[in-house]
Structure formats: C-alpha cells, structure tokens
Amino acid sequence: MNTKWTDIRHRWDKAKLTKKAAFWVAIGAIILTLIFGFTRGGWVTGGSARQMAATTSNDAVVARLTPICVAQFDQDPLKDQKLEELQAMTISSQRTTYVKAQGWATMPGEAQPDNKVAAACTQQLMLIGK
C-alpha cells in the first residue's frame, strides 16, 4: 500500500503540462470567467447597455419635465376645481387623459402632450392636499 502511494506521488511530481492540456485548461478558465462575469459580475452586452441607457435617459427626461407640468397646473386659474375633478376620478388612465386634455403635460414648444409626463404629473397632483 505504501509503495502504491509513493508511485503515484512520484509520477505526480514528474508530470509535465503538455501544450494540449495547457490549451484546455486555458479554455476552461475562459469559459468559467465568462460564466461568472455575465451571471454574477454584472457584465452586459452592448445591446443591453444601449437599452438600459435609453430607458434611464427617458426616465430622466420625464423626471425633469414633471415639475413643469405641475407648474403649468399651478398657473391654471381654475386649478382648485380641476384638482377636485381629478381626485374624484378612480381610474388612473382617466386621470392621465384628463391631465393631457388640460394641456398641462404639453411642454413649451411641443404640439402634443407626453403620456409618460402626464402619468408622472398625475401622481404628483394626487399628492396635493393629502
């Protein structure tokens, strides 16, 4: 039994890494790195990065335009009455349509109101008086 372990240890010490074995070890390391990078490392493809950038920029634009919508609401002489009408509505799509119809979500220089700005503005207006 002792000679068997000695023989294995002797062969292990004399073992040399061949080019073929080194190649497959390198391939395995590359594959493991890719798997880890894309699952746990936070790596993304170029397409995913562009999509995330577009979503983030759209959200930022809506966040910057929502206060303008609220300010346009504040300029309305009948804002108290219209706010009561808005708060009486129970369906969010009706509220968004109402805000768009009032022109509050139409930004200066634009012809049409923006739906996302109207939805965000509606959320802000619903917080008034609560």
PDB file of C-alpha atoms in Angstrom:
ATOM      1  CA  MET A   1       0.000   0.000   0.000  1.00  0.00           C
ATOM      2  CA  ASN A   2       2.794   2.353   0.828  1.00  0.00           C
ATOM      3  CA  THR A   3       4.519   1.650  -2.479  1.00  0.00           C
ATOM      4  CA  LYS A   4       1.352   2.483  -4.394  1.00  0.00           C
ATOM      5  CA  TRP A   5       1.125   5.969  -2.828  1.00  0.00           C
ATOM      6  CA  THR A   6       4.821   6.514  -3.360  1.00  0.00           C
ATOM      7  CA  ASP A   7       4.472   5.532  -7.017  1.00  0.00           C
ATOM      8  CA  ILE A   8       1.534   7.912  -7.542  1.00  0.00           C
ATOM      9  CA  ARG A   9       3.353  10.736  -5.799  1.00  0.00           C
ATOM     10  CA  HIS A  10       6.496  10.093  -7.817  1.00  0.00           C
ATOM     11  CA  ARG A  11       4.540  10.167 -11.081  1.00  0.00           C
ATOM     12  CA  TRP A  12       2.712  13.357  -9.995  1.00  0.00           C
ATOM     13  CA  ASP A  13       5.983  15.120  -9.235  1.00  0.00           C
ATOM     14  CA  LYS A  14       7.392  14.166 -12.645  1.00  0.00           C
ATOM     15  CA  ALA A  15       4.249  15.115 -14.571  1.00  0.00           C
ATOM     16  CA  LYS A  16       4.671  17.935 -17.054  1.00  0.00           C
ATOM     17  CA  LEU A  17       1.910  20.039 -18.502  1.00  0.00           C
ATOM     18  CA  THR A  18       1.609  19.405 -22.220  1.00  0.00           C
ATOM     19  CA  LYS A  19       0.576  22.038 -24.760  1.00  0.00           C
ATOM     20  CA  LYS A  20      -2.711  20.251 -25.305  1.00  0.00           C
ATOM     21  CA  ALA A  21      -3.505  20.151 -21.588  1.00  0.00           C
ATOM     22  CA  ALA A  22      -2.464  23.802 -21.162  1.00  0.00           C
ATOM     23  CA  PHE A  23      -4.762  24.769 -24.040  1.00  0.00           C
ATOM     24  CA  TRP A  24      -7.775  23.038 -22.466  1.00  0.00           C
ATOM     25  CA  VAL A  25      -7.022  24.495 -19.038  1.00  0.00           C
ATOM     26  CA  ALA A  26      -6.954  27.967 -20.617  1.00  0.00           C
ATOM     27  CA  ILE A  27     -10.240  27.317 -22.466  1.00  0.00           C
ATOM     28  CA  GLY A  28     -11.854  26.138 -19.216  1.00  0.00           C
ATOM     29  CA  ALA A  29     -10.625  29.240 -17.385  1.00  0.00           C
ATOM     30  CA  ILE A  30     -12.010  31.493 -20.125  1.00  0.00           C
ATOM     31  CA  ILE A  31     -15.396  29.774 -20.049  1.00  0.00           C
ATOM     32  CA  LEU A  32     -15.596  29.998 -16.252  1.00  0.00           C
ATOM     33  CA  THR A  33     -14.631  33.677 -16.382  1.00  0.00           C
ATOM     34  CA  LEU A  34     -17.354  34.401 -18.948  1.00  0.00           C
ATOM     35  CA  ILE A  35     -19.982  32.498 -16.989  1.00  0.00           C
ATOM     36  CA  PHE A  36     -19.071  34.271 -13.758  1.00  0.00           C
ATOM     37  CA  GLY A  37     -18.807  37.681 -15.441  1.00  0.00           C
ATOM     38  CA  PHE A  38     -22.219  37.574 -17.109  1.00  0.00           C
ATOM     39  CA  THR A  39     -24.067  35.974 -14.174  1.00  0.00           C
ATOM     40  CA  ARG A  40     -22.506  37.489 -11.057  1.00  0.00           C
ATOM     41  CA  GLY A  41     -20.031  40.053 -12.340  1.00  0.00           C
ATOM     42  CA  GLY A  42     -22.550  42.475 -13.798  1.00  0.00           C
ATOM     43  CA  TRP A  43     -21.287  42.293 -17.360  1.00  0.00           C
ATOM     44  CA  VAL A  44     -23.811  43.113 -20.084  1.00  0.00           C
ATOM     45  CA  THR A  45     -23.784  43.015 -23.865  1.00  0.00           C
ATOM     46  CA  GLY A  46     -23.676  46.161 -25.959  1.00  0.00           C
ATOM     47  CA  GLY A  47     -27.352  45.816 -26.846  1.00  0.00           C
ATOM     48  CA  SER A  48     -28.372  45.515 -23.205  1.00  0.00           C
ATOM     49  CA  ALA A  49     -26.242  48.524 -22.305  1.00  0.00           C
ATOM     50  CA  ARG A  50     -27.871  50.626 -25.035  1.00  0.00           C
ATOM     51  CA  GLN A  51     -31.335  49.560 -23.897  1.00  0.00           C
ATOM     52  CA  MET A  52     -30.561  50.404 -20.257  1.00  0.00           C
ATOM     53  CA  ALA A  53     -29.117  53.784 -21.299  1.00  0.00           C
ATOM     54  CA  ALA A  54     -32.217  54.604 -23.356  1.00  0.00           C
ATOM     55  CA  THR A  55     -34.544  53.643 -20.501  1.00  0.00           C
ATOM     56  CA  THR A  56     -32.526  55.651 -17.990  1.00  0.00           C
ATOM     57  CA  SER A  57     -32.436  58.728 -20.216  1.00  0.00           C
ATOM     58  CA  ASN A  58     -36.191  58.539 -20.884  1.00  0.00           C
ATOM     59  CA  ASP A  59     -36.873  58.261 -17.154  1.00  0.00           C
ATOM     60  CA  ALA A  60     -34.591  61.240 -16.502  1.00  0.00           C
ATOM     61  CA  VAL A  61     -36.409  63.353 -19.093  1.00  0.00           C
ATOM     62  CA  VAL A  62     -39.781  62.507 -17.540  1.00  0.00           C
ATOM     63  CA  ALA A  63     -38.422  63.347 -14.082  1.00  0.00           C
ATOM     64  CA  ARG A  64     -37.212  66.740 -15.348  1.00  0.00           C
ATOM     65  CA  LEU A  65     -40.455  67.572 -17.197  1.00  0.00           C
ATOM     66  CA  THR A  66     -42.876  66.562 -14.433  1.00  0.00           C
ATOM     67  CA  PRO A  67     -42.246  69.728 -12.355  1.00  0.00           C
ATOM     68  CA  ILE A  68     -43.001  71.806 -15.468  1.00  0.00           C
ATOM     69  CA  CYS A  69     -46.341  70.024 -15.772  1.00  0.00           C
ATOM     70  CA  VAL A  70     -47.093  70.746 -12.105  1.00  0.00           C
ATOM     71  CA  ALA A  71     -46.068  74.387 -12.608  1.00  0.00           C
ATOM     72  CA  GLN A  72     -48.436  74.657 -15.580  1.00  0.00           C
ATOM     73  CA  PHE A  73     -51.179  73.242 -13.354  1.00  0.00           C
ATOM     74  CA  ASP A  74     -50.367  75.936 -10.772  1.00  0.00           C
ATOM     75  CA  GLN A  75     -50.850  78.628 -13.451  1.00  0.00           C
ATOM     76  CA  ASP A  76     -54.402  77.452 -14.197  1.00  0.00           C
ATOM     77  CA  PRO A  77     -56.936  79.895 -12.678  1.00  0.00           C
ATOM     78  CA  LEU A  78     -59.396  77.037 -12.041  1.00  0.00           C
ATOM     79  CA  LYS A  79     -56.793  74.720 -10.548  1.00  0.00           C
ATOM     80  CA  ASP A  80     -58.715  74.046  -7.313  1.00  0.00           C
ATOM     81  CA  GLN A  81     -61.848  72.965  -9.145  1.00  0.00           C
ATOM     82  CA  LYS A  82     -59.860  70.893 -11.642  1.00  0.00           C
ATOM     83  CA  LEU A  83     -57.868  69.251  -8.857  1.00  0.00           C
ATOM     84  CA  GLU A  84     -61.120  68.164  -7.196  1.00  0.00           C
ATOM     85  CA  GLU A  85     -62.318  66.727 -10.503  1.00  0.00           C
ATOM     86  CA  LEU A  86     -59.006  64.930 -10.948  1.00  0.00           C
ATOM     87  CA  GLN A  87     -59.047  63.480  -7.442  1.00  0.00           C
ATOM     88  CA  ALA A  88     -62.647  62.320  -7.895  1.00  0.00           C
ATOM     89  CA  MET A  89     -61.602  60.076 -10.775  1.00  0.00           C
ATOM     90  CA  THR A  90     -60.870  56.492  -9.776  1.00  0.00           C
ATOM     91  CA  ILE A  91     -59.109  55.085 -12.847  1.00  0.00           C
ATOM     92  CA  SER A  92     -55.526  56.203 -13.426  1.00  0.00           C
ATOM     93  CA  SER A  93     -55.859  56.218 -17.220  1.00  0.00           C
ATOM     94  CA  GLN A  94     -58.791  58.648 -16.884  1.00  0.00           C
ATOM     95  CA  ARG A  95     -56.640  60.896 -14.708  1.00  0.00           C
ATOM     96  CA  THR A  96     -53.787  60.798 -17.217  1.00  0.00           C
ATOM     97  CA  THR A  97     -56.164  61.607 -20.073  1.00  0.00           C
ATOM     98  CA  TYR A  98     -57.597  64.487 -18.026  1.00  0.00           C
ATOM     99  CA  VAL A  99     -54.141  65.956 -17.387  1.00  0.00           C
ATOM    100  CA  LYS A 100     -53.318  65.669 -21.090  1.00  0.00           C
ATOM    101  CA  ALA A 101     -56.641  67.298 -22.052  1.00  0.00           C
ATOM    102  CA  GLN A 102     -55.949  70.264 -19.773  1.00  0.00           C
ATOM    103  CA  GLY A 103     -52.674  70.884 -21.616  1.00  0.00           C
ATOM    104  CA  TRP A 104     -50.512  70.650 -18.511  1.00  0.00           C
ATOM    105  CA  ALA A 105     -48.453  67.784 -19.954  1.00  0.00           C
ATOM    106  CA  THR A 106     -47.838  69.650 -23.208  1.00  0.00           C
ATOM    107  CA  MET A 107     -44.357  71.072 -22.903  1.00  0.00           C
ATOM    108  CA  PRO A 108     -43.476  74.503 -24.306  1.00  0.00           C
ATOM    109  CA  GLY A 109     -42.604  74.154 -27.975  1.00  0.00           C
ATOM    110  CA  GLU A 110     -44.420  70.828 -28.338  1.00  0.00           C
ATOM    111  CA  ALA A 111     -47.711  70.231 -30.132  1.00  0.00           C
ATOM    112  CA  GLN A 112     -48.826  67.089 -28.291  1.00  0.00           C
ATOM    113  CA  PRO A 113     -48.786  66.155 -24.596  1.00  0.00           C
ATOM    114  CA  ASP A 114     -46.437  63.410 -23.461  1.00  0.00           C
ATOM    115  CA  ASN A 115     -48.158  60.361 -21.967  1.00  0.00           C
ATOM    116  CA  LYS A 116     -45.360  59.490 -19.520  1.00  0.00           C
ATOM    117  CA  VAL A 117     -45.099  63.075 -18.311  1.00  0.00           C
ATOM    118  CA  ALA A 118     -48.880  63.172 -17.877  1.00  0.00           C
ATOM    119  CA  ALA A 119     -48.809  59.973 -15.806  1.00  0.00           C
ATOM    120  CA  ALA A 120     -45.987  61.255 -13.588  1.00  0.00           C
ATOM    121  CA  CYS A 121     -47.683  64.648 -13.276  1.00  0.00           C
ATOM    122  CA  THR A 122     -50.927  62.943 -12.265  1.00  0.00           C
ATOM    123  CA  GLN A 123     -49.107  61.130  -9.477  1.00  0.00           C
ATOM    124  CA  GLN A 124     -47.671  64.418  -8.217  1.00  0.00           C
ATOM    125  CA  LEU A 125     -51.011  66.206  -8.420  1.00  0.00           C
ATOM    126  CA  MET A 126     -52.749  63.424  -6.495  1.00  0.00           C
ATOM    127  CA  LEU A 127     -50.390  64.138  -3.585  1.00  0.00           C
ATOM    128  CA  ILE A 128     -51.550  67.760  -3.322  1.00  0.00           C
ATOM    129  CA  GLY A 129     -53.788  68.302  -0.329  1.00  0.00           C
ATOM    130  CA  LYS A 130     -53.075  64.937   1.245  1.00  0.00           C
TER     131      LYS A 130
END
